[in-house]
Amino acid sequence: MGAYEDSYRRSLADPEGFWLEAAGAITWTRPPTRALDDSAAPIYRWFPDGELNTSYNALDRHIEAGLGDRTALIYDSPVTDYTRSYTYAELRDEVALFAGALRDQGVRKGDRVIVYLPMIPEAVITMLACARLGAIHSVVFGGFAPKELAARIDDARPKVIVAASCGIEPSRLVEYKPIVDAALELARHRPDRTILLQREFLPGRLGEGDIAWSDAVANATPADPVPVAATDPLYVLYTSGTTGKPKGVVRDNGGHAVALAWTMGAVYDIKPGDVWWTASDVGWVVGHSYIVYAPLLIGATTVLYEGKPVGTPDAGAFWRVISDHGVKALFTAPTALRAIKKVDPEAAELAKYRLDGFSTLFLAGERLDPETYHWAHEKLGVPVVDHWWQTETGWPIVANPRGLEPLPVKPGSATVPLPGWDVQVLDADGSRLPAGEEGSIAIKLPLPPGALPTLWGDDQRYIDNYLSRFDGYYLTGDSGYVDADGYVFVMGRTDDVINVAGHRLSTGSMEAVLASHPAVAECAVIGVHDALKGQLPRGLVVLKAGATISPEVLQGELVAAIRRDIGPVAAFRDVSVVDALPKTRSGKILRKTMRGIADGRDEPVPSTIEDATVLDALRPILRQEP
Ligand code: COA
Ligand code: AMP
């Protein structure tokens, strides 16, 4: 039996032994004597009697081990033409001081802090400062509109908001402060304070109740780590649900630290002192886990990159960062590589840089199409590893465990289930499907440490959304199959979640925005294939009887409405006015059929269709035929 198979079997046969052993990599103020607490199943908790501080584990303990001079963080910002490194000692000092500043504003263990910051060191510092106090951070991605921010403020009910005055996109400066102000106008909840980091490029207006970051830290004294229960929340990260209300994914302290530390060695083959780079954003789970927590928990060096794969300044940006900082492995989304490939198909930029120590490229966030896989593999000459996970799971469900035992790659497959994840493919009745047959991918409970224990403030919503479809299983929302060798192939979502440039969005919430336009009678939004971004949203609207608005004006208003209510990140630009939408006899809109036609597939007409001529009339529009 290989190392992978041995670990996998042990993790399922003896989860207590497996995870208590992994817990040995973490420094506890009270070490756990038990791993799994199933007393409130189907809500499971890990390490119920353990106590620790995540910020201490990410920073102080490395300094106490004599590694204070090791580089913890490299901030590389081509959009501001600035690079700065922080040693573990420097980062700890900044974190402790800002934790003191948060404490001065009344933030205590269990309080929530909304973080609306771009890819700057202060984002990492704020997250770790919250963790230091046992406060719960909730980072909101900068590309979301005020309404989305307001929904998160109302759900998390933060004591304090930490924001920057602006973010820097290649094409423009994004003013963050007016977005925060507008969100606070919309929100019912009132935080006590907004701490504003003034960036010199575009300072923001300080209003009543606002305090500048520099003033907040000026008189602060450093705060020590506050021990918390392993089961206490470390953060809440909102992700797209099927309704307009985002789901607050809860991450605990103990299970998270244990699982992430374990993955750095076993999955990513990264050791203390190695330089690791995740090109994502702290607003997404990938950024939480693999820009901030995992690399610091093991004492590696993490790169924080404020830039894009192309245009900052060119398609060689990624290779420059790898070369400048001696990056051993890069983790990004396939869309980033497609962006590079589009501009520089021959990878001519690559020849300008030495990538001597670069050993592996990890990709996730969306399906890795075989063409991108082959291009990256051929140009870079290193293993290209696809792996599959979700905001909810916090770390990969299926991957090639490079540190444990590198397995042969099959393009199109994310490889095998990692220890702790009992992945099964089920049919509509919940029966297990044989190898090769596609169905719903479900995970037998309990989920391993680090996966979400629940949704913020709403156990029932967690149970209803994830645990009710198949008894005893977590529903991933993805479909796929497992082949005869146990390799998992993830094919796509079964719900209305779409993936635009690695960003997870809900077509349901876009439909809600379109439907609120006074001229729109009904609408559908589908995710259609896009060669660069993987998917793009496309809207179809039917006018109310008697509506006189011209299609061009309506289209402009609907595009603006999505940008205003959801944000630029939705990349919604394509909407058609149609006579009718195809439906089943019971009135269900045939979104899947429309998506298939838009993607150029030979989609069978469902036998339940109410009026096939409606679909026929839509075909040329869906295929965008002239
Ligand atoms: N703050 C404010 N606005 C943001 C933003 C942020 N943090 N991130 C993106 N936006 C805006 C962009 O400026 C753009 O606005 P525009 O419509 O005015 O041009 C819009 O949101 C869409 O942005 P994006 O999806 O980034 O598209 P793009 O065309 O600018 O770039 C890629 C395309 C592929 C280069 C880019 O999406 C990318 O690097 N993707 C990597 C994905 C990733 O890291 N995913 C995380 C999961 S691993
Ligand atoms: P997020 O929660 O933003 O990480 O998005 C999770 C969703 O992205 C998953 O449910 C999948 O639909 C998709 N996804 C992520 N990684 C992969 C992958 N490697 N292959 C296929 N789909 C993926």
XYZ file of C-alpha atoms and ligand atoms in Angstrom:
697
model
C 0.000 0.000 0.000
C 1.361 3.454 -0.915
C 1.647 6.342 1.509
C -1.473 7.977 0.095
C -3.660 4.913 0.365
C -2.352 4.161 3.822
C -3.160 7.683 5.054
C -6.535 7.748 3.360
C -7.676 4.456 4.871
C -6.365 5.354 8.303
C -8.154 8.747 8.234
C -11.513 7.074 7.637
C -11.016 3.975 9.804
C -9.474 5.837 12.737
C -10.244 9.569 12.497
C -9.473 10.018 16.210
C -5.969 8.656 15.869
C -5.288 10.304 12.521
C -6.357 13.820 13.478
C -5.003 13.788 17.038
C -1.648 12.888 15.526
C -1.975 15.786 13.029
C -2.933 18.065 15.948
C 0.599 17.545 17.268
C 1.829 20.058 14.669
C -0.064 22.845 16.459
C 0.879 24.534 19.737
C -2.089 24.395 22.104
C -2.620 26.221 25.367
C -4.632 23.122 26.248
C -3.959 20.140 23.966
C -7.061 18.250 22.846
C -7.631 14.803 24.279
C -10.395 14.022 21.777
C -10.719 14.662 18.062
C -14.358 14.335 16.986
C -17.372 15.493 18.962
C -20.460 13.951 17.386
C -22.787 14.671 20.299
C -24.787 17.236 18.296
C -24.702 15.396 14.930
C -25.234 16.309 12.147
C -23.395 19.387 13.485
C -19.927 18.034 14.244
C -17.118 19.739 16.153
C -13.429 18.918 16.194
C -11.075 18.961 19.180
C -13.847 19.913 21.636
C -11.561 20.263 24.668
C -8.614 21.896 22.880
C -7.647 25.529 23.370
C -5.247 27.610 21.273
C -4.656 30.915 19.561
C -4.310 30.873 15.768
C -2.323 34.123 15.571
C 0.171 32.747 18.120
C 0.528 29.619 16.008
C 1.027 31.645 12.828
C 3.580 34.057 14.313
C 4.834 33.965 17.924
C 5.713 30.324 18.163
C 8.117 30.597 15.211
C 9.790 33.570 16.891
C 10.031 31.640 20.169
C 11.688 28.851 18.166
C 14.401 31.346 17.140
C 13.071 32.046 13.658
C 12.054 35.685 14.167
C 14.390 36.835 11.378
C 12.875 34.499 8.801
C 10.791 36.228 6.131
C 7.099 35.704 6.810
C 5.537 37.900 4.155
C 6.684 39.393 0.868
C 4.374 42.122 -0.393
C 4.888 42.553 -4.129
C 2.776 45.280 -5.667
C 3.355 46.083 -9.329
C 0.339 48.416 -9.272
C 2.154 50.691 -6.807
C 5.659 49.718 -7.885
C 6.539 48.669 -4.349
C 7.917 45.589 -2.652
C 8.432 45.002 1.043
C 9.292 42.003 3.174
C 8.295 41.369 6.791
C 10.181 39.010 9.051
C 8.156 36.916 11.450
C 9.173 39.274 14.265
C 8.144 42.370 12.292
C 4.820 40.892 11.259
C 4.073 39.749 14.806
C 4.818 43.236 16.140
C 2.503 44.885 13.606
C -0.220 42.342 14.303
C 0.069 42.711 18.077
C -0.058 46.510 17.791
C -3.106 46.522 15.549
C -4.761 43.984 17.827
C -4.146 46.515 20.610
C -5.783 49.203 18.455
C -8.821 46.997 17.837
C -9.009 46.290 21.553
C -8.999 50.054 22.192
C -12.074 50.249 19.971
C -13.809 47.719 22.174
C -13.196 44.583 20.098
C -13.180 41.485 22.297
C -13.254 37.721 21.887
C -16.275 36.680 19.807
C -16.884 40.164 18.326
C -17.034 40.407 14.548
C -14.863 42.686 12.418
C -15.676 43.285 8.739
C -12.528 43.665 6.659
C -12.802 45.519 3.353
C -9.209 45.803 2.247
C -7.319 45.164 -0.978
C -4.255 42.964 -1.337
C -2.020 44.901 1.045
C -0.142 43.759 4.159
C -2.729 45.467 6.370
C -5.275 42.885 5.193
C -3.109 40.075 6.566
C -2.312 42.118 9.668
C -6.011 42.774 10.349
C -6.971 39.125 9.950
C -4.224 37.974 12.292
C -4.968 40.792 14.755
C -8.596 39.647 14.977
C -7.407 36.080 15.484
C -5.090 37.313 18.224
C -8.019 38.743 20.187
C -10.292 35.786 19.474
C -12.420 38.180 17.407
C -14.050 36.870 14.235
C -13.063 38.480 10.951
C -15.190 38.576 7.877
C -13.322 39.717 4.783
C -15.396 41.104 1.927
C -13.926 41.081 -1.581
C -13.364 44.575 -3.018
C -15.223 43.877 -6.250
C -18.588 43.668 -4.459
C -21.065 46.553 -4.468
C -22.404 48.395 -1.373
C -25.552 46.266 -1.293
C -23.534 43.051 -1.000
C -21.352 44.619 1.688
C -24.501 45.758 3.520
C -25.952 42.232 3.457
C -22.753 40.969 5.108
C -22.778 43.778 7.678
C -26.347 42.924 8.647
C -25.641 39.232 8.936
C -22.300 39.451 10.781
C -23.232 42.488 12.918
C -19.634 43.705 13.280
C -18.367 45.873 16.102
C -15.828 47.492 13.796
C -15.177 47.756 10.049
C -11.595 47.963 8.831
C -11.348 49.416 5.330
C -8.840 51.062 3.030
C -9.478 54.296 1.198
C -8.964 52.642 -2.180
C -8.065 49.591 -4.172
C -5.992 49.734 -7.315
C -7.235 48.033 -10.458
C -5.050 48.309 -13.582
C -7.624 50.507 -15.291
C -8.736 52.671 -12.367
C -8.577 53.485 -8.675
C -11.525 51.970 -6.839
C -12.746 54.272 -4.075
C -13.536 51.954 -1.180
C -14.653 54.523 1.392
C -17.763 55.697 -0.498
C -18.672 52.010 -0.940
C -18.432 51.492 2.828
C -20.450 54.658 3.483
C -23.134 53.596 1.004
C -23.257 50.112 2.554
C -23.720 51.611 6.006
C -26.598 53.706 4.665
C -28.255 50.528 3.421
C -27.490 48.333 6.435
C -29.692 48.153 9.503
C -26.783 47.260 11.791
C -24.501 50.063 13.025
C -20.902 49.179 13.823
C -19.261 51.323 16.502
C -16.399 52.429 14.319
C -14.746 52.307 10.883
C -10.974 52.196 10.930
C -9.762 53.626 7.632
C -6.352 52.926 6.168
C -5.501 56.009 4.157
C -3.617 55.114 0.989
C -1.648 58.029 -0.422
C -3.027 57.474 -3.950
C -6.566 58.342 -2.935
C -7.252 59.183 0.715
C -10.837 58.798 1.871
C -13.146 61.119 3.745
C -13.186 60.481 7.489
C -16.715 60.813 8.770
C -18.160 60.863 12.237
C -17.260 57.623 13.995
C -14.343 56.962 11.628
C -10.743 56.813 12.717
C -7.607 56.673 10.582
C -5.528 53.491 10.927
C -2.473 55.611 11.795
C -4.358 57.290 14.661
C -5.772 53.994 15.872
C -2.300 52.501 16.291
C -0.569 55.706 17.481
C -1.435 55.204 21.147
C -2.111 51.482 21.088
C -0.127 48.962 23.084
C 0.540 45.481 21.711
C -2.006 42.803 22.596
C -1.107 39.283 23.643
C -2.791 36.260 22.089
C -6.079 35.337 23.767
C -6.613 31.572 24.077
C -9.883 30.416 22.507
C -11.664 27.084 22.326
C -10.751 25.031 19.266
C -14.431 25.165 18.356
C -14.679 28.967 18.568
C -15.037 30.684 15.193
C -11.922 32.181 13.612
C -13.743 33.767 10.717
C -16.940 33.961 8.727
C -16.577 34.116 4.961
C -19.644 34.823 2.884
C -20.214 32.947 -0.324
C -22.915 32.958 -2.954
C -26.046 31.109 -2.029
C -29.022 30.351 -4.194
C -30.956 33.307 -2.832
C -29.801 36.900 -2.596
C -28.741 36.273 1.011
C -25.108 35.149 1.087
C -24.149 32.170 3.205
C -21.792 32.865 6.106
C -19.368 29.956 6.112
C -17.974 29.522 9.625
C -14.404 28.375 10.191
C -13.324 27.214 13.629
C -9.877 27.791 15.143
C -8.662 24.307 16.021
C -9.775 22.132 13.126
C -8.699 24.848 10.703
C -5.169 25.128 12.104
C -4.680 21.354 12.207
C -6.019 20.711 8.710
C -4.193 23.579 7.029
C -0.857 22.792 8.634
C -1.271 19.182 7.531
C -2.013 20.128 3.909
C 1.070 22.300 3.484
C 3.323 19.256 3.776
C 1.090 16.444 2.541
C -0.582 18.157 -0.411
C 1.653 21.064 -1.409
C 5.052 19.664 -0.347
C 5.947 22.994 1.270
C 8.245 22.992 4.270
C 9.132 25.642 6.856
C 11.279 28.288 5.166
C 10.048 27.543 1.617
C 8.657 30.434 -0.412
C 5.053 29.874 -1.386
C 2.820 32.048 -3.518
C -0.929 31.998 -3.866
C -2.108 34.441 -6.541
C -5.687 34.942 -5.461
C -7.306 37.520 -3.186
C -7.786 37.597 0.576
C -11.502 38.082 -0.140
C -11.784 34.451 -1.244
C -11.276 31.245 0.656
C -8.142 30.426 -1.321
C -6.665 33.658 -0.020
C -7.705 32.985 3.576
C -6.284 29.499 3.630
C -3.260 29.721 1.373
C -2.144 33.354 1.287
C -2.535 33.895 5.014
C -3.035 31.014 7.395
C -1.511 27.801 6.037
C 1.930 29.110 5.012
C 2.346 31.090 8.250
C 1.146 28.224 10.431
C 4.056 26.112 9.222
C 6.669 28.894 9.201
C 6.972 29.247 5.435
C 7.268 32.534 3.517
C 4.112 33.736 1.780
C 3.925 36.140 -1.158
C 1.135 38.725 -1.207
C 0.714 39.989 -4.776
C -1.232 43.136 -5.569
C -1.499 42.835 -9.323
C -2.942 40.819 -12.163
C -1.545 38.042 -14.331
C -1.515 40.393 -17.340
C -1.268 44.142 -17.715
C 0.694 44.809 -14.512
C 2.749 45.452 -16.545
C 2.764 42.456 -18.893
C 2.168 38.729 -19.297
C 5.531 37.958 -17.672
C 4.404 39.279 -14.262
C 3.910 35.828 -12.708
C 7.274 34.571 -13.938
C 8.940 37.738 -12.603
C 7.484 37.228 -9.135
C 8.513 33.565 -9.074
C 12.026 34.504 -10.149
C 12.442 37.583 -7.899
C 11.386 35.822 -4.715
C 12.533 32.249 -5.337
C 8.982 30.885 -5.250
C 8.908 27.104 -4.877
C 5.250 26.605 -5.758
C 2.456 28.781 -7.119
C -1.251 28.319 -6.548
C -3.675 30.205 -8.787
C -6.841 29.802 -10.852
C -6.826 28.383 -14.405
C -8.351 31.645 -15.657
C -5.146 33.473 -14.724
C -3.154 31.128 -16.979
C -5.661 31.506 -19.775
C -5.231 35.279 -19.469
C -1.450 34.882 -19.817
C -1.794 32.405 -22.674
C -4.108 34.742 -24.554
C -1.576 37.574 -24.493
C 1.566 35.469 -24.780
C 0.624 32.123 -26.368
C 4.235 31.085 -26.903
C 5.199 32.130 -23.370
C 7.971 34.315 -24.789
C 8.008 36.264 -21.495
C 9.033 33.128 -19.661
C 12.441 33.120 -21.349
C 13.318 36.380 -19.576
C 13.311 34.837 -16.117
C 15.114 32.092 -14.234
C 12.695 29.780 -12.496
C 15.316 27.455 -11.020
C 13.650 26.642 -7.723
C 10.110 26.513 -9.072
C 8.751 23.003 -8.650
C 4.948 22.858 -8.899
C 1.927 24.765 -10.202
C -1.332 24.190 -8.301
C -4.630 25.222 -9.849
C -8.150 25.383 -8.416
C -11.287 27.472 -8.246
C -12.821 26.157 -11.457
C -12.427 23.173 -13.746
C -8.951 22.942 -15.259
C -9.575 22.481 -18.960
C -7.141 20.044 -20.584
C -5.922 22.700 -23.070
C -4.766 25.014 -20.279
C -3.288 22.043 -18.438
C -1.213 20.983 -21.457
C -0.094 24.544 -22.211
C 1.083 25.184 -18.649
C 2.761 21.811 -18.370
C 4.594 22.196 -21.659
C 5.710 25.794 -21.108
C 6.687 25.524 -17.444
C 8.033 21.979 -17.450
C 6.853 21.330 -13.884
C 3.978 19.220 -12.549
C 0.634 21.023 -12.962
C -1.728 19.923 -10.226
C -5.474 20.458 -10.407
C -7.353 20.202 -7.138
C -10.964 20.676 -6.150
C -12.403 22.473 -3.173
C -14.949 25.019 -2.010
C -15.324 27.941 0.352
C -17.207 25.568 2.627
C -14.461 22.969 2.827
C -11.590 25.391 3.485
C -9.011 23.024 2.012
C -8.909 20.605 -0.904
C -11.323 17.678 -1.012
C -9.635 16.076 -4.001
C -6.004 16.627 -4.935
C -2.758 15.031 -5.933
C -1.001 14.693 -2.564
C 2.412 15.805 -3.799
C 4.068 15.714 -0.397
C 2.593 12.416 0.702
C 2.969 10.525 -2.539
C 2.926 12.146 -5.979
C 0.369 10.248 -8.077
C 0.204 10.084 -11.878
C -1.768 12.973 -13.370
C -4.871 12.404 -15.497
C -5.781 15.642 -17.313
C -9.387 16.552 -16.531
C -9.258 14.928 -13.067
C -8.413 16.643 -9.783
C -6.924 13.222 -8.775
C -8.015 11.487 -5.553
C -9.966 12.249 -2.352
C -7.665 13.491 0.390
C -7.619 11.883 3.832
C -10.738 12.758 5.796
C -13.014 13.144 2.762
C -15.283 10.164 2.059
C -16.289 11.233 -1.457
C -19.154 9.357 -3.099
C -21.125 9.825 -6.307
C -24.876 9.400 -5.803
C -27.875 9.145 -8.088
C -31.074 11.138 -7.558
C -32.273 8.575 -4.991
C -29.063 8.707 -2.995
C -27.725 5.340 -4.167
C -24.033 5.037 -4.867
C -23.203 5.022 -8.562
C -20.625 2.657 -10.031
C -17.277 3.876 -11.396
C -17.582 6.057 -14.473
C -21.190 7.117 -13.955
C -21.881 10.793 -13.383
C -24.036 11.949 -10.496
C -24.085 14.275 -7.497
C -20.812 14.419 -5.614
C -21.566 14.036 -1.914
C -19.353 13.584 1.120
C -20.235 11.160 3.839
C -20.438 12.849 7.251
C -18.595 13.801 9.324
C -16.545 16.253 7.298
C -12.906 16.431 8.416
C -11.415 19.195 10.611
C -11.266 22.604 8.931
C -14.481 22.145 6.952
C -17.410 24.343 7.913
C -19.135 23.225 11.124
C -22.204 25.352 10.267
C -23.416 28.629 8.739
C -23.108 31.787 10.797
C -25.957 32.036 13.266
C -28.101 29.509 11.447
C -27.570 25.779 12.037
C -30.902 25.020 10.402
C -29.956 26.806 7.187
C -26.757 24.738 7.124
C -28.733 21.534 7.561
C -31.363 22.559 4.991
C -28.848 23.701 2.396
C -26.234 21.010 2.655
C -27.306 18.007 4.727
C -30.932 17.404 3.789
C -30.661 16.280 0.176
C -28.991 12.943 1.041
C -29.283 11.613 4.569
C -25.860 11.363 6.219
C -24.085 13.279 3.454
C -22.870 16.792 2.713
C -24.059 17.919 -0.714
C -21.222 19.622 -2.608
C -23.440 21.057 -5.354
C -21.023 19.678 -7.956
C -21.623 16.783 -10.291
C -18.988 14.381 -11.504
C -17.766 10.817 -11.512
C -15.043 8.594 -10.094
C -13.171 6.345 -12.528
C -12.045 2.770 -11.961
C -8.723 3.983 -10.461
C -10.512 6.149 -7.916
C -9.752 9.422 -9.754
C -12.420 12.077 -9.304
C -13.654 14.116 -12.282
C -15.615 17.249 -11.283
C -17.825 18.322 -14.171
C -19.783 21.366 -12.945
C -22.411 22.686 -10.565
C -25.878 21.239 -10.276
C -27.288 24.472 -8.825
C -27.267 28.106 -9.932
C -23.724 28.841 -8.789
C -21.433 29.951 -11.606
C -17.726 30.561 -11.713
C -16.552 33.753 -13.433
C -12.763 34.143 -13.569
C -12.474 31.940 -10.489
C -15.044 34.109 -8.667
C -18.081 32.289 -7.332
C -21.368 34.001 -8.123
C -25.036 33.154 -7.989
C -27.231 33.502 -11.065
C -30.203 33.488 -8.673
C -29.110 36.753 -7.087
C -28.524 38.282 -10.544
C -32.045 37.236 -11.540
C -33.379 38.981 -8.450
C -31.727 42.224 -9.603
C -33.082 41.927 -13.168
C -36.565 41.037 -11.934
C -36.699 44.193 -9.837
C -36.578 46.389 -12.985
C -40.070 47.808 -13.544
C -40.159 46.783 -17.225
C -39.150 43.160 -16.660
C -41.903 40.531 -16.431
C -39.614 37.513 -16.011
C -36.012 36.640 -16.537
C -33.317 34.000 -16.406
C -29.556 34.239 -15.952
C -27.384 31.368 -17.120
C -23.641 30.816 -16.968
C -22.235 30.251 -20.449
C -18.794 29.022 -21.399
C -16.139 31.688 -21.912
C -12.686 30.965 -23.263
C -10.980 33.335 -20.796
C -13.095 33.510 -17.654
C -14.441 29.957 -17.743
C -18.011 31.197 -17.523
C -19.826 34.475 -18.009
C -23.372 35.337 -16.948
C -25.929 35.890 -19.688
C -29.367 37.364 -19.011
C -32.621 36.784 -20.875
C -35.562 39.022 -20.057
C -39.192 39.167 -21.097
C -40.853 42.590 -21.063
C -44.025 43.334 -19.180
C -47.048 43.810 -21.437
C -47.245 47.447 -22.470
C -43.589 48.245 -21.579
C -42.318 50.796 -24.056
C -38.640 50.972 -23.113
C -36.281 50.268 -26.032
C -34.230 47.069 -25.773
C -30.958 49.052 -25.923
C -31.932 51.340 -23.060
C -33.186 48.407 -21.011
C -29.996 46.442 -21.619
C -27.915 49.399 -20.440
C -30.017 49.799 -17.318
C -29.853 46.115 -16.456
C -26.067 45.946 -16.881
C -25.761 49.024 -14.659
C -28.149 47.532 -12.096
C -26.056 44.367 -11.672
C -22.914 46.439 -11.341
C -24.638 48.669 -8.777
C -26.247 45.877 -6.740
C -23.751 43.014 -7.022
C -20.573 44.670 -8.263
C -18.129 44.805 -11.161
C -16.894 41.320 -10.262
C -20.115 39.863 -11.752
C -18.810 40.877 -15.211
C -22.428 41.041 -16.407
C -22.574 42.620 -19.855
C -24.767 40.370 -21.950
C -28.555 40.541 -21.781
C -31.158 39.885 -24.484
C -34.814 40.855 -24.602
C -36.828 37.800 -25.721
C -40.497 37.079 -26.359
C -40.792 34.194 -23.896
C -38.697 31.809 -21.782
C -38.909 28.040 -22.274
C -40.610 26.288 -19.370
C -41.827 22.931 -18.224
C -45.571 22.347 -17.975
C -45.257 23.025 -14.245
C -43.723 26.435 -14.973
C -40.030 25.743 -14.246
C -37.677 27.710 -16.505
C -35.423 25.337 -18.496
C -32.124 26.971 -17.564
C -30.009 23.841 -17.990
C -31.338 23.282 -21.507
C -30.655 26.913 -22.443
C -27.156 26.682 -20.985
C -26.431 23.560 -23.025
C -27.587 25.219 -26.245
C -25.584 28.381 -25.466
C -22.506 26.213 -24.929
C -23.031 24.666 -28.363
C -24.172 21.247 -27.158
C -26.837 19.143 -28.831
C -29.263 19.572 -25.987
C -32.262 17.191 -26.007
C -35.642 18.917 -25.727
C -37.108 17.798 -22.374
C -40.321 15.811 -22.664
C -41.823 18.038 -19.973
C -41.518 21.204 -22.099
C -44.655 23.296 -22.281
C -44.087 24.795 -25.738
C -41.132 23.644 -27.852
C -41.520 26.546 -30.280
C -40.393 28.953 -27.542
C -37.103 27.088 -27.281
C -36.722 26.933 -31.062
C -37.170 30.693 -31.279
C -34.444 31.175 -28.653
C -31.816 28.919 -30.233
C -30.209 31.553 -32.503
C -30.109 34.056 -29.615
C -28.542 31.531 -27.253
C -25.972 30.556 -29.882
C -25.423 34.254 -30.610
C -25.902 33.678 -34.312
C -25.878 36.887 -36.322
N -11.728 45.503 -6.151
C -12.489 46.234 -6.981
N -12.824 45.851 -8.226
C -12.362 44.668 -8.643
C -11.564 43.844 -7.833
C -11.251 44.312 -6.541
N -10.511 43.590 -5.704
N -11.249 42.747 -8.527
C -11.828 42.860 -9.730
N -12.503 44.015 -9.797
C -13.240 44.553 -10.950
C -12.333 44.726 -12.134
O -11.697 45.978 -12.152
C -13.297 44.595 -13.295
O -13.990 45.817 -13.393
P -14.371 46.466 -14.812
O -15.642 45.809 -15.196
O -14.541 47.914 -14.496
O -13.249 46.193 -15.749
C -14.300 43.558 -12.799
O -14.206 43.601 -11.367
C -14.026 42.153 -13.251
O -12.722 41.825 -12.812
P -11.931 40.486 -13.145
O -12.819 39.331 -12.948
O -10.664 40.493 -12.404
O -11.718 40.585 -14.698
P -10.557 41.262 -15.512
O -11.012 41.223 -16.928
O -10.156 42.563 -14.921
O -9.316 40.235 -15.336
C -8.382 37.995 -15.036
C -9.418 38.880 -15.773
C -8.534 36.577 -15.505
C -6.993 38.513 -15.378
C -8.611 38.113 -13.524
O -9.953 37.815 -13.245
C -7.752 37.224 -12.662
O -6.604 37.461 -12.404
N -8.317 36.164 -12.137
C -7.701 35.286 -11.186
C -8.823 34.733 -10.381
C -8.550 34.459 -8.958
O -7.574 34.825 -8.400
N -9.530 33.785 -8.369
C -9.558 33.452 -6.992
C -9.839 31.991 -6.778
S -8.367 31.019 -6.837
P -15.431 28.540 -4.227
O -16.344 28.278 -3.099
O -15.416 29.942 -4.677
O -14.050 27.992 -3.972
O -16.019 27.728 -5.459
C -16.211 26.349 -5.335
C -16.691 25.780 -6.633
O -15.728 26.029 -7.658
C -16.815 24.269 -6.573
O -18.043 23.849 -6.034
C -16.663 23.896 -8.039
O -17.861 24.075 -8.747
C -15.646 24.904 -8.532
N -14.290 24.342 -8.467
C -13.318 24.672 -7.611
N -12.188 23.983 -7.880
C -12.464 23.185 -8.933
C -11.708 22.215 -9.689
N -10.433 21.970 -9.426
N -12.338 21.569 -10.682
C -13.631 21.825 -10.979
N -14.379 22.726 -10.317
C -13.814 23.420 -9.316
